[in-house]
mmCIF file of C-alpha atoms and ligand atoms in Angstrom:
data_model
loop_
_atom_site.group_PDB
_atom_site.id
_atom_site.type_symbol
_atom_site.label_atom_id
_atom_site.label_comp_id
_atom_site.label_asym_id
_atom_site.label_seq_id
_atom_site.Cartn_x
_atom_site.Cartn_y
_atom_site.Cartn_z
ATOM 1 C CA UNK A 11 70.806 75.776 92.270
ATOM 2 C CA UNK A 12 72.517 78.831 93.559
ATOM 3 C CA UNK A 13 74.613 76.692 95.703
ATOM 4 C CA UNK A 14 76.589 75.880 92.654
ATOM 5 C CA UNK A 15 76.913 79.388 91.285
ATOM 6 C CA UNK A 16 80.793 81.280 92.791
ATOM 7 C CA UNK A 17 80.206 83.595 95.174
ATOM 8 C CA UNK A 18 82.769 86.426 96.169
ATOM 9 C CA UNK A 19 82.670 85.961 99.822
ATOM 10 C CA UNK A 20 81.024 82.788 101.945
ATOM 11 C CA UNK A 21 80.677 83.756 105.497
ATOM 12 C CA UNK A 22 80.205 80.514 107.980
ATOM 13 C CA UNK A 23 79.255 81.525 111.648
ATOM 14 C CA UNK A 24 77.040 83.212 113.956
ATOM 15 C CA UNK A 25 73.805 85.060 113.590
ATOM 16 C CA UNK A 26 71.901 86.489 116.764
ATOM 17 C CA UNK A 27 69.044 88.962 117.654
ATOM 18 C CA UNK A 28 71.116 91.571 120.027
ATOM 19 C CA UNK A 29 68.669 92.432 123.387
ATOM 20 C CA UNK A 30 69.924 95.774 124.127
ATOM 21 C CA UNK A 31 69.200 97.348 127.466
ATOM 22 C CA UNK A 32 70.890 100.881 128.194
ATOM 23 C CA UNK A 33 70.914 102.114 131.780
ATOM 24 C CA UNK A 34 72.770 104.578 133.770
ATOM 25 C CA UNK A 35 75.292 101.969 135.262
ATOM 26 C CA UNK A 36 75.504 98.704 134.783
ATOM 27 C CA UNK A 37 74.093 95.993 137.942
ATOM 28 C CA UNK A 38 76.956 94.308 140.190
ATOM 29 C CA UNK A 39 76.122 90.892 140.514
ATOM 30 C CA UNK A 40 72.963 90.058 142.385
ATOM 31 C CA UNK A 41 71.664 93.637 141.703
ATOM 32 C CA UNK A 42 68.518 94.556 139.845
ATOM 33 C CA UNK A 43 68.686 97.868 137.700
ATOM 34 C CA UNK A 44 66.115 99.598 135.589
ATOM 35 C CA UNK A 45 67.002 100.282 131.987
ATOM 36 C CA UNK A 46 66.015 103.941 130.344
ATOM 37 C CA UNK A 47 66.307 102.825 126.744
ATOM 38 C CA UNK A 48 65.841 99.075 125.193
ATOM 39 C CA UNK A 49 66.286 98.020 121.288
ATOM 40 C CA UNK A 50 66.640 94.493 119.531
ATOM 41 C CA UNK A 51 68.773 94.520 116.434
ATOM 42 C CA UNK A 52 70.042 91.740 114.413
ATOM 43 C CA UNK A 53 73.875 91.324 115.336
ATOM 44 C CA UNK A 54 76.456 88.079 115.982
ATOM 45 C CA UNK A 55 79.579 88.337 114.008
ATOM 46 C CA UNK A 56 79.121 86.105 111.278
ATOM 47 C CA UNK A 57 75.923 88.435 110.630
ATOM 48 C CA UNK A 58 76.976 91.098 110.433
ATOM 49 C CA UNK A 59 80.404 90.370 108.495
ATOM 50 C CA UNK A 60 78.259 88.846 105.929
ATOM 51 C CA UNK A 61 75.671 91.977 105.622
ATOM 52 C CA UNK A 62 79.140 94.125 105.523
ATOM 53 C CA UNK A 63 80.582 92.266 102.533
ATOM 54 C CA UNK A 64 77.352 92.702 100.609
ATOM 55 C CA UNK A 65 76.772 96.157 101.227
ATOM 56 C CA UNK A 66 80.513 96.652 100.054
ATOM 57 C CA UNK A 67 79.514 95.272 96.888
ATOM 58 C CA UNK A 68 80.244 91.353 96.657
ATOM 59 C CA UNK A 69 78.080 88.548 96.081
ATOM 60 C CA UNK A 70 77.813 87.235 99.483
ATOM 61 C CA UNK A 71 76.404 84.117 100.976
ATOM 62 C CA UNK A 72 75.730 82.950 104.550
ATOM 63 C CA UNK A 73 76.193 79.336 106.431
ATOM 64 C CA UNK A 74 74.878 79.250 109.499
ATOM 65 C CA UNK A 75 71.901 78.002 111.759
ATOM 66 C CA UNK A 76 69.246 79.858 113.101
ATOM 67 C CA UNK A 77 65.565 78.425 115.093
ATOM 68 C CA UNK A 78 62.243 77.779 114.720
ATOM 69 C CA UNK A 79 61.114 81.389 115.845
ATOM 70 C CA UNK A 80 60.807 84.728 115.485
ATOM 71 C CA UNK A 81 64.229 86.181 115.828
ATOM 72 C CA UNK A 82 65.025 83.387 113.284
ATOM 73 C CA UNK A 83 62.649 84.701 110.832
ATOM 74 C CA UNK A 84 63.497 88.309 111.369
ATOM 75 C CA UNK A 85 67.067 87.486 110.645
ATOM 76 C CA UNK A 86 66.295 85.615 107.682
ATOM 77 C CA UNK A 87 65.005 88.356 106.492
ATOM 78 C CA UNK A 88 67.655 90.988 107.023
ATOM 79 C CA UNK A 89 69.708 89.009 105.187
ATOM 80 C CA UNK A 90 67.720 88.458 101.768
ATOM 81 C CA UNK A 91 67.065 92.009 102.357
ATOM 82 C CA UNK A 92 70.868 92.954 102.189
ATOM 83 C CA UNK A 93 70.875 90.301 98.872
ATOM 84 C CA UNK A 94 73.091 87.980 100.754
ATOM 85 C CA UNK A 95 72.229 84.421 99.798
ATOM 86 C CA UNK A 96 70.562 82.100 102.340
ATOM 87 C CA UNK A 97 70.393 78.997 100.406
ATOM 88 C CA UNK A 98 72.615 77.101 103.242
ATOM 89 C CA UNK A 99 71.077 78.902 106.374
ATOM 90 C CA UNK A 100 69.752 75.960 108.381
ATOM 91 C CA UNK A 101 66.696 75.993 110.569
ATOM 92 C CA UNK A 102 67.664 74.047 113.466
ATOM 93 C CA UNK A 103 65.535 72.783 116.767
ATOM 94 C CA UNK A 104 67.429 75.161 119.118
ATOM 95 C CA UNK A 105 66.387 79.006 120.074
ATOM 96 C CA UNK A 106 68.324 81.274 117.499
ATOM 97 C CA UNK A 107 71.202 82.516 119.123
ATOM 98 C CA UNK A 108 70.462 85.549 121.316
ATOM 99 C CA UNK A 109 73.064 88.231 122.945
ATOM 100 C CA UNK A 110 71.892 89.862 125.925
ATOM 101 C CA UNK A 111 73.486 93.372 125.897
ATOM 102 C CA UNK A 112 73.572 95.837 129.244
ATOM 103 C CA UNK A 113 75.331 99.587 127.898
ATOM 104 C CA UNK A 114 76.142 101.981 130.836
ATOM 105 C CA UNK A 115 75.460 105.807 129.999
ATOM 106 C CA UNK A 116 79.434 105.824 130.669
ATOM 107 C CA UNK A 117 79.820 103.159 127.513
ATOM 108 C CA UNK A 118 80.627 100.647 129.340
ATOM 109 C CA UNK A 119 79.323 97.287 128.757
ATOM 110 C CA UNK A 120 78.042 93.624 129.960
ATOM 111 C CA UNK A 121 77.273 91.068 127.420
ATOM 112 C CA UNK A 122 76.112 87.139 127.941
ATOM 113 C CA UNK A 123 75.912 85.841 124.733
ATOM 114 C CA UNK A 124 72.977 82.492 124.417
ATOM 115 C CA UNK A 125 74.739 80.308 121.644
ATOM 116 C CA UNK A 126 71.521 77.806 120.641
ATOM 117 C CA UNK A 127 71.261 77.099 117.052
ATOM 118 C CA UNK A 128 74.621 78.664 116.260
ATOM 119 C CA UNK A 129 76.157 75.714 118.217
ATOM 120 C CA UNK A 130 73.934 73.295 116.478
ATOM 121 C CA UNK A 131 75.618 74.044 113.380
ATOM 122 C CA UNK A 132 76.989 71.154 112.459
ATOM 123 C CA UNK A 133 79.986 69.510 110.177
ATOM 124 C CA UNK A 134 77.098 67.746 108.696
ATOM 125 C CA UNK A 135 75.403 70.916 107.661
ATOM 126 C CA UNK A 136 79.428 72.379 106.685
ATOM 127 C CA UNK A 137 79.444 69.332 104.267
ATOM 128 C CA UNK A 138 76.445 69.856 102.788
ATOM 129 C CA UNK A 139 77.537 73.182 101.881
ATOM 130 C CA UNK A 140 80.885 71.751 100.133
ATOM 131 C CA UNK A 141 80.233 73.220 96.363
ATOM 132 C CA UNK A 142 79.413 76.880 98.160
ATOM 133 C CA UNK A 143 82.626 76.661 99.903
ATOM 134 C CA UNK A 144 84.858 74.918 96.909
ATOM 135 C CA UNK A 145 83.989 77.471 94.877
ATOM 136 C CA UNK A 146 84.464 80.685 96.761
ATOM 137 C CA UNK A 147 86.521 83.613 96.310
ATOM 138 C CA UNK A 148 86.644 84.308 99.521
ATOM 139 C CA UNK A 149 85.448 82.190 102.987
ATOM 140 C CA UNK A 150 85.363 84.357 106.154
ATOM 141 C CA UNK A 151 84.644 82.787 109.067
ATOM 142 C CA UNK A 152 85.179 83.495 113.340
ATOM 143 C CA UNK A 153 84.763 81.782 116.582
ATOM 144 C CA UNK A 154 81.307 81.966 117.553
ATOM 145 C CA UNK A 155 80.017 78.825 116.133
ATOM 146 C CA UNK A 156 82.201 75.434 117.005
ATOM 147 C CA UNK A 157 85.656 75.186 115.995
ATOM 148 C CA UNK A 158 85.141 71.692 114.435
ATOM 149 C CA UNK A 159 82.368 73.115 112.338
ATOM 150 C CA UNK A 160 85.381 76.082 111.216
ATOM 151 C CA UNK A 161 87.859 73.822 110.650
ATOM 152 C CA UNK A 162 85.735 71.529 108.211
ATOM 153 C CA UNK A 163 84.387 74.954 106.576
ATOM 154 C CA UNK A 164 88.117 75.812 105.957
ATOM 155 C CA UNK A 165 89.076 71.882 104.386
ATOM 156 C CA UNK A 166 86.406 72.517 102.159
ATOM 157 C CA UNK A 167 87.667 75.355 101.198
ATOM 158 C CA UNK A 168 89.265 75.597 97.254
ATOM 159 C CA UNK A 169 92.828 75.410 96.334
ATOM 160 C CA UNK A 170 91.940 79.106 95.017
ATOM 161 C CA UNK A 171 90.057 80.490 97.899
ATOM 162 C CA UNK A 172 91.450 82.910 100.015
ATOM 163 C CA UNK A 173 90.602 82.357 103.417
ATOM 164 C CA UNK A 174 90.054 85.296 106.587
ATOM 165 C CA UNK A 175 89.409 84.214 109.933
ATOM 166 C CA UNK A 176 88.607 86.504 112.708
ATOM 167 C CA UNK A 177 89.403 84.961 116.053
ATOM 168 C CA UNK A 178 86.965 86.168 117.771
ATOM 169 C CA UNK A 179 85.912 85.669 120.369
ATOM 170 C CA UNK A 180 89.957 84.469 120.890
ATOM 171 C CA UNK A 181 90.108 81.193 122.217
ATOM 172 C CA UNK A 182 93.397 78.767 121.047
ATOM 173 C CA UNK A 183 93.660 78.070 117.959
ATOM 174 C CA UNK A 184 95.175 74.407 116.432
ATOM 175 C CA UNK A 185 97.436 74.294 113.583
ATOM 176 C CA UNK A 186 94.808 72.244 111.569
ATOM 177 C CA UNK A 187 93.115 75.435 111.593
ATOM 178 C CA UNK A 188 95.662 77.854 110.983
ATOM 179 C CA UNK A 189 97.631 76.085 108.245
ATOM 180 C CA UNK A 190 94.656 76.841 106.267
ATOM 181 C CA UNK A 191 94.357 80.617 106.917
ATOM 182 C CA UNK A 192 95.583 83.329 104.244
ATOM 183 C CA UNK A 193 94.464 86.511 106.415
ATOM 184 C CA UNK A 194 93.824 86.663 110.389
ATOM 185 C CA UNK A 195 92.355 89.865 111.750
ATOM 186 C CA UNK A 196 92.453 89.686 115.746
ATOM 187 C CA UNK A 197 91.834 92.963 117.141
ATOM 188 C CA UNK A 198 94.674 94.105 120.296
ATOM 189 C CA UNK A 199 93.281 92.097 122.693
ATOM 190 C CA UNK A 200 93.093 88.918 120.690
ATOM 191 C CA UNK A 201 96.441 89.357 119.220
ATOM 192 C CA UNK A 202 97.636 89.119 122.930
ATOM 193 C CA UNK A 203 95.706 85.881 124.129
ATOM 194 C CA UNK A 204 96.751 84.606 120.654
ATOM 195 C CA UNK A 205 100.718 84.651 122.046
ATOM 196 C CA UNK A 206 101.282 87.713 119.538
ATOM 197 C CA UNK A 207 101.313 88.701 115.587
ATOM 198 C CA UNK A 208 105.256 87.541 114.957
ATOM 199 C CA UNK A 209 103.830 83.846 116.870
ATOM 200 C CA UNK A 210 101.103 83.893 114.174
ATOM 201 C CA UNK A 211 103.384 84.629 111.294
ATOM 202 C CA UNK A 212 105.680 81.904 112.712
ATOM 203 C CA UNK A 213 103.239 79.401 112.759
ATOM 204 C CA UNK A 214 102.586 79.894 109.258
ATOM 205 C CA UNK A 215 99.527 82.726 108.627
ATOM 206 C CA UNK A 216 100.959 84.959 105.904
ATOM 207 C CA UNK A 217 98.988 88.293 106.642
ATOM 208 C CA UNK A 218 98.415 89.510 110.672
ATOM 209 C CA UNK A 219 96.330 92.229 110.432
ATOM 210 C CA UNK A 220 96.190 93.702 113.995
ATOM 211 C CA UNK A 221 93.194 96.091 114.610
ATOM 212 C CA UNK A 222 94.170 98.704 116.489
ATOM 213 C CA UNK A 223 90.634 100.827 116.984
ATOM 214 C CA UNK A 224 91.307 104.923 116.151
ATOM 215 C CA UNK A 225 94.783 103.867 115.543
ATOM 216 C CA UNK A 226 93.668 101.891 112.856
ATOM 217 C CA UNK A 227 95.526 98.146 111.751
ATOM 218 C CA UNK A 228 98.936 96.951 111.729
ATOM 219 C CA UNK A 229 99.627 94.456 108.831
ATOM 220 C CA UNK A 230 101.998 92.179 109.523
ATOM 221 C CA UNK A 231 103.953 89.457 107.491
ATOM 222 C CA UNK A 232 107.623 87.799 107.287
ATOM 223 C CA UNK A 233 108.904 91.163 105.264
ATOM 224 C CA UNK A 234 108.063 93.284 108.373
ATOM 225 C CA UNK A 235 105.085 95.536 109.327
ATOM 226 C CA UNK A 236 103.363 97.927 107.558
ATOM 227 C CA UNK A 237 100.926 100.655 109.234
ATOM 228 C CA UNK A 238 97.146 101.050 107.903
ATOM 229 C CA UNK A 239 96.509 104.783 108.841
ATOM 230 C CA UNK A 240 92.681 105.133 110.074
ATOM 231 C CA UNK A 241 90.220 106.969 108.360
ATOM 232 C CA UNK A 242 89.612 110.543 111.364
ATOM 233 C CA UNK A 243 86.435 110.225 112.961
ATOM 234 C CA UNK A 244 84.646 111.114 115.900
ATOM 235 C CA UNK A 245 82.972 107.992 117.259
ATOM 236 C CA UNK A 246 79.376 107.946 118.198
ATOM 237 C CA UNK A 247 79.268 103.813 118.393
ATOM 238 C CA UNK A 248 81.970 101.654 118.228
ATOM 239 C CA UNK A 249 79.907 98.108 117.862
ATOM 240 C CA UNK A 250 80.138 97.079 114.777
ATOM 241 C CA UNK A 251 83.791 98.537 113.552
ATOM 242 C CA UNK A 252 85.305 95.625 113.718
ATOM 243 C CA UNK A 253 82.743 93.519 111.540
ATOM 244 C CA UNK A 254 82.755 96.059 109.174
ATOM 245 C CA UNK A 255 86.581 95.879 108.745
ATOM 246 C CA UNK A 256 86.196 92.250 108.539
ATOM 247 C CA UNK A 257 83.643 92.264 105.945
ATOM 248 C CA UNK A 258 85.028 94.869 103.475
ATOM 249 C CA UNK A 259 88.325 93.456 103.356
ATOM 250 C CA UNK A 260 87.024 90.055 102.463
ATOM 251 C CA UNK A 261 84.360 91.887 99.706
ATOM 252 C CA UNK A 262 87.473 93.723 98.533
ATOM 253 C CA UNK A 263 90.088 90.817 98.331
ATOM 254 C CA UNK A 264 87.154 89.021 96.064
ATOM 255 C CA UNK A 265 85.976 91.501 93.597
ATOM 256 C CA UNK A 266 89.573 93.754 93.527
ATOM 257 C CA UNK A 267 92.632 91.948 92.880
ATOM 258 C CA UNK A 268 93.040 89.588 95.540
ATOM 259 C CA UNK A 269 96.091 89.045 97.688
ATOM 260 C CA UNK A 270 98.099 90.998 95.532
ATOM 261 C CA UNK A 271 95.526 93.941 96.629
ATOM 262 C CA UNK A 272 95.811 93.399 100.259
ATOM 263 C CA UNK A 273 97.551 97.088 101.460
ATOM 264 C CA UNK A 274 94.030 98.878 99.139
ATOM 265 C CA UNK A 275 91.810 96.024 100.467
ATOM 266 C CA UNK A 276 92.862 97.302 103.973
ATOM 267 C CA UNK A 277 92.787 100.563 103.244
ATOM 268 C CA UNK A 278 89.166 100.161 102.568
ATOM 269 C CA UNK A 279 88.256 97.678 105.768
ATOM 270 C CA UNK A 280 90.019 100.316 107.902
ATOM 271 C CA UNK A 281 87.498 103.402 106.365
ATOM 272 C CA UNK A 282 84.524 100.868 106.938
ATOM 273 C CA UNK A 283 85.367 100.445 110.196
ATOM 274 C CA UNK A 284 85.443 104.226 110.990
ATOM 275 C CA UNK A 285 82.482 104.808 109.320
ATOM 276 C CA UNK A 286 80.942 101.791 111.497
ATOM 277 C CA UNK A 287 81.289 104.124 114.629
ATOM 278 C CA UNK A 288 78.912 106.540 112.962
ATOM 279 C CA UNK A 289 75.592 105.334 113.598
ATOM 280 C CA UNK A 290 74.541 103.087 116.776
ATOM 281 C CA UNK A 291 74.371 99.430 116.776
ATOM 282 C CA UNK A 292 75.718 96.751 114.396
ATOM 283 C CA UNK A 293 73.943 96.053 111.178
ATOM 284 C CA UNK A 294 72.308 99.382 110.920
ATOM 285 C CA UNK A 295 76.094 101.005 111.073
ATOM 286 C CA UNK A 296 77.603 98.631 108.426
ATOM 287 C CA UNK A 297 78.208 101.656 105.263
ATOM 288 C CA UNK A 298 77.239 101.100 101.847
ATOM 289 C CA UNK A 299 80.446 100.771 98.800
ATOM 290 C CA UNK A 300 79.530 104.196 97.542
ATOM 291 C CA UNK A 301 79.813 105.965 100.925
ATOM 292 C CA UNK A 302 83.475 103.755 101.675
ATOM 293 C CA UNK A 303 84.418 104.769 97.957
ATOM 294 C CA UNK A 304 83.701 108.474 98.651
ATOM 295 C CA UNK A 305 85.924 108.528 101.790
ATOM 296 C CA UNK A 306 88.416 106.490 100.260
ATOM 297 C CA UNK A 307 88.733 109.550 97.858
ATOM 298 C CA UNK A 308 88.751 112.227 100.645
HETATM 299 P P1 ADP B 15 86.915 95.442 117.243
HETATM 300 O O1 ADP B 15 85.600 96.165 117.124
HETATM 301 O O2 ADP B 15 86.876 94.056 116.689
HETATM 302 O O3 ADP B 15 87.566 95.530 118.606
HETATM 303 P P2 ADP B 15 88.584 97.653 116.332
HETATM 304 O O4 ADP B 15 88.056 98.452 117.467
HETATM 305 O O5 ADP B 15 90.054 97.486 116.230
HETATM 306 O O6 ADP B 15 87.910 96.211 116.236
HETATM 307 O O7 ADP B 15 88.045 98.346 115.004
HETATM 308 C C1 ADP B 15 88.207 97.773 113.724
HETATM 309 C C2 ADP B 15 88.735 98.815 112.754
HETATM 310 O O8 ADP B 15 87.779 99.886 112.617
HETATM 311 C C3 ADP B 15 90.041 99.488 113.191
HETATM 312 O O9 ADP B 15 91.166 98.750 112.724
HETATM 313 C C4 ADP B 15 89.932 100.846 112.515
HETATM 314 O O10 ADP B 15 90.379 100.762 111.182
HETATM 315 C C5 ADP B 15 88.434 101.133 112.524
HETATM 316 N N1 ADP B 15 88.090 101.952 113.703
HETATM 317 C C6 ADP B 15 87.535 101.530 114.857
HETATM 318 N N2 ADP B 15 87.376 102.545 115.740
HETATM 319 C C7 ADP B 15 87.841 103.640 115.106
HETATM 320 C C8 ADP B 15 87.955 105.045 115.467
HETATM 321 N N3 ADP B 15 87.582 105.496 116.675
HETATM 322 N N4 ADP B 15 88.493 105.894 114.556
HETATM 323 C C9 ADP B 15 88.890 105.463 113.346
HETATM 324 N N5 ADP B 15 88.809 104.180 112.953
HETATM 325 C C10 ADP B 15 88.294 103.278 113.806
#
C-alpha cells in the first residue's frame, strides 16, 4: 500500500473549489452587484501547498476530506494530476468545501469561505493515516480544517519529521500544538494576532519565518534574525504567494538537507512565492522546480 511507502512532504488540511466573481467594486452589505468576469479554480490552502510541494519536486501526499460531488471529483483530480498521492483523501457526506471569492477591479477583495467536508475531517480519519504521517519527511499542515484534527496530525508525527505549520487563517494557538512545531510561517498580519515572532520563539518554535510580501521573509530564531531578500517582480496576482512559499520550503527541507538547509530552503520558498504573483489565481500560479531553479540562478 502506498500508505506505507515515505513520502517527502504530507500535507493535512483544506481543499476547496474557489467561486470567483470579479466586478468593478465590491457590494456593501445588502447590495446586489453584477460581476464582468467569473472563474472556478481549485484553491484552499492545504491544496494548494500540497500541489506546490509536488511541482517543486517532492513526493507529496494529501489528507484531507472532500464530498460526494462534483467539485470533489474535480479536485481529486487535480491532484493525481500534479502526482500528489490521494490514498488518504476521504470522501465525506458534507459539500466539498467551497470559497466564495468577490475581486474589485481596484484588487480589493471579499471572501466567505463554506468549510463542509474540510470540517468533517476527523481525528478518526488523522489516525487512520498514522503510518503516512510516522513516516514523513516533512508534515505541513494550517488552520483551515479543525485544530483537534492538526494537533493529532502533528502527535502522529515521527521523532524524525520535521514539522511546518502555517497559521493561517491565525486563530490562537495551544502549546500542545506548538511544542510540536519545527518551522511556523505566519505572514505580517498573523505574526501580529499571534502576540509576535520573539513570543513564538519564546514559547518554544525554533524557526519564525515572517512573510513579509515584496519585502520578502524574516527568519527568526533565539540567535537573532536573519533577512530572506525577495526574488524582484512585478506582481500581476498575489493569491497564491503565500502557498507557494509554504509548499517549496517544505519540498525543499525534505529532498535538500533538511533543517540544516533552512536559509537555501527559504531562499527557494521566497522565489516561489514571487513567481506565484505571475499568473492569476492559485493552483494555476504555483511554478514548476525547473522554473524556481532557473531564478534561483539569476
Ligand atoms: P500571504 O500570501 O500568505 O499573505 P506573502 O504575501 O507574505 O504571503 O507572500 C509570501 C512570500 O511570497 C513572501 O514572503 C515573498 O517571498 C513572496 N512574495 C509575495 N509577494 C511578492 C512580491 N510582490 N514580490 C516579491 N516576492 C513576493
Amino acid at each position: 500500500m502506498t500508505q506505507h511507502q515515505p513520502f517527502d512532504v504530507v500535507v493535512v488540511g483544506s481543499a476547496n473549489m474557489d467561486l470567483v466573481a470579479r466586478v468593478v467594486r465590491l457590494p456593501h452589505p445588502g447590495e446586489t452587484v453584477s460581476a464582468h468576469d467569473y472563474f472556478e479554480a481549485c484553491g484552499g490552502k492545504g491544496a494548494n501547498q500540497a500541489i506546490a510541494a509536488a511541482r517543486a519536486g517532492a513526493r507529496t501526499a494529501f489528507i484531507g476530506a472532500v464530498g460526494s460531488d462534483a467539485a470533489g471529483d474535480t479536485l481529486r483530480s487535480a491532484f493525481i494530476g500534479d502526482a500528489v498521492d490521494v490514498s488518504m483523501l476521504a470522501t465525506v457526506r458534507e459539500p466539498t468545501g467551497r470559497a466564495l471569492i468577490g475581486v474589485s477591479d481596484d484588487a480589493e477583495n471579499l471572501i466567505i469561505v463554506v468549510p463542509g467536508a474540510n470540517h468533517a475531517l476527523s481525528v478518526d480519519h488523522i489516525d487512520a493515516a498514522a503510518a503516512l504521517l510516522a513516516n514523513a519527511k516533512v508534515v505541513l499542515v494550517q488552520l483551515e480544517v479543525r485544530l483537534a484534527v492538526v494537533q493529532r496530525a502533528l502527535e502522529l508525527a515521527g521523532r524524525d519529521t520535521i514539522v511546518v505549520l502555517n497559521p493561517a487563517p491565525a486563530s490562537e494557538l495551544p502549546d500542545e500544538v506548538l511544542r510540536h512545531v519545527d518551522v511556523i510561517t505566519p505572514n505580517e498580519h498573523e505574526v501580529a494576532l499571534l502576540g509576535g515572532a520573539s513570543s513564538l520563539v519564546a514559547r518554544g518554535v525554533a524557526n519564525v519565518v515572517v512573510t513579509q510580501g515584496a519585502r520578502g521573509a524574516l527568519l527568526v530564531t533565539r540567535d537573532g534574525e536573519t533577512r530572506i531578500k525577495p526574488f524582484a517582480v512585478t506582481p500581476l496576482d498575489t493569491t497564491g504567494a503565500g502557498d507557494a512559499f509554504c509548499g517549496v520550503l517544505s519540498a525543499r527541507l525534505a529532498v535538500a538537507g533538511g533543517l540544516a538547509e533552512l536559509a537555501l530552503a527559504l531562499r527557494a520558498a521566497a522565489v516561489a512565492g514571487a513567481l506565484a504573483t505571475q499568473t492569476a489565481g492559485a493552483v494555476p500560479s504555483l511554478p514548476a522546480w525547473a522554473q524556481v531553479a532557473a531564478a534561483l540562478q539569476q
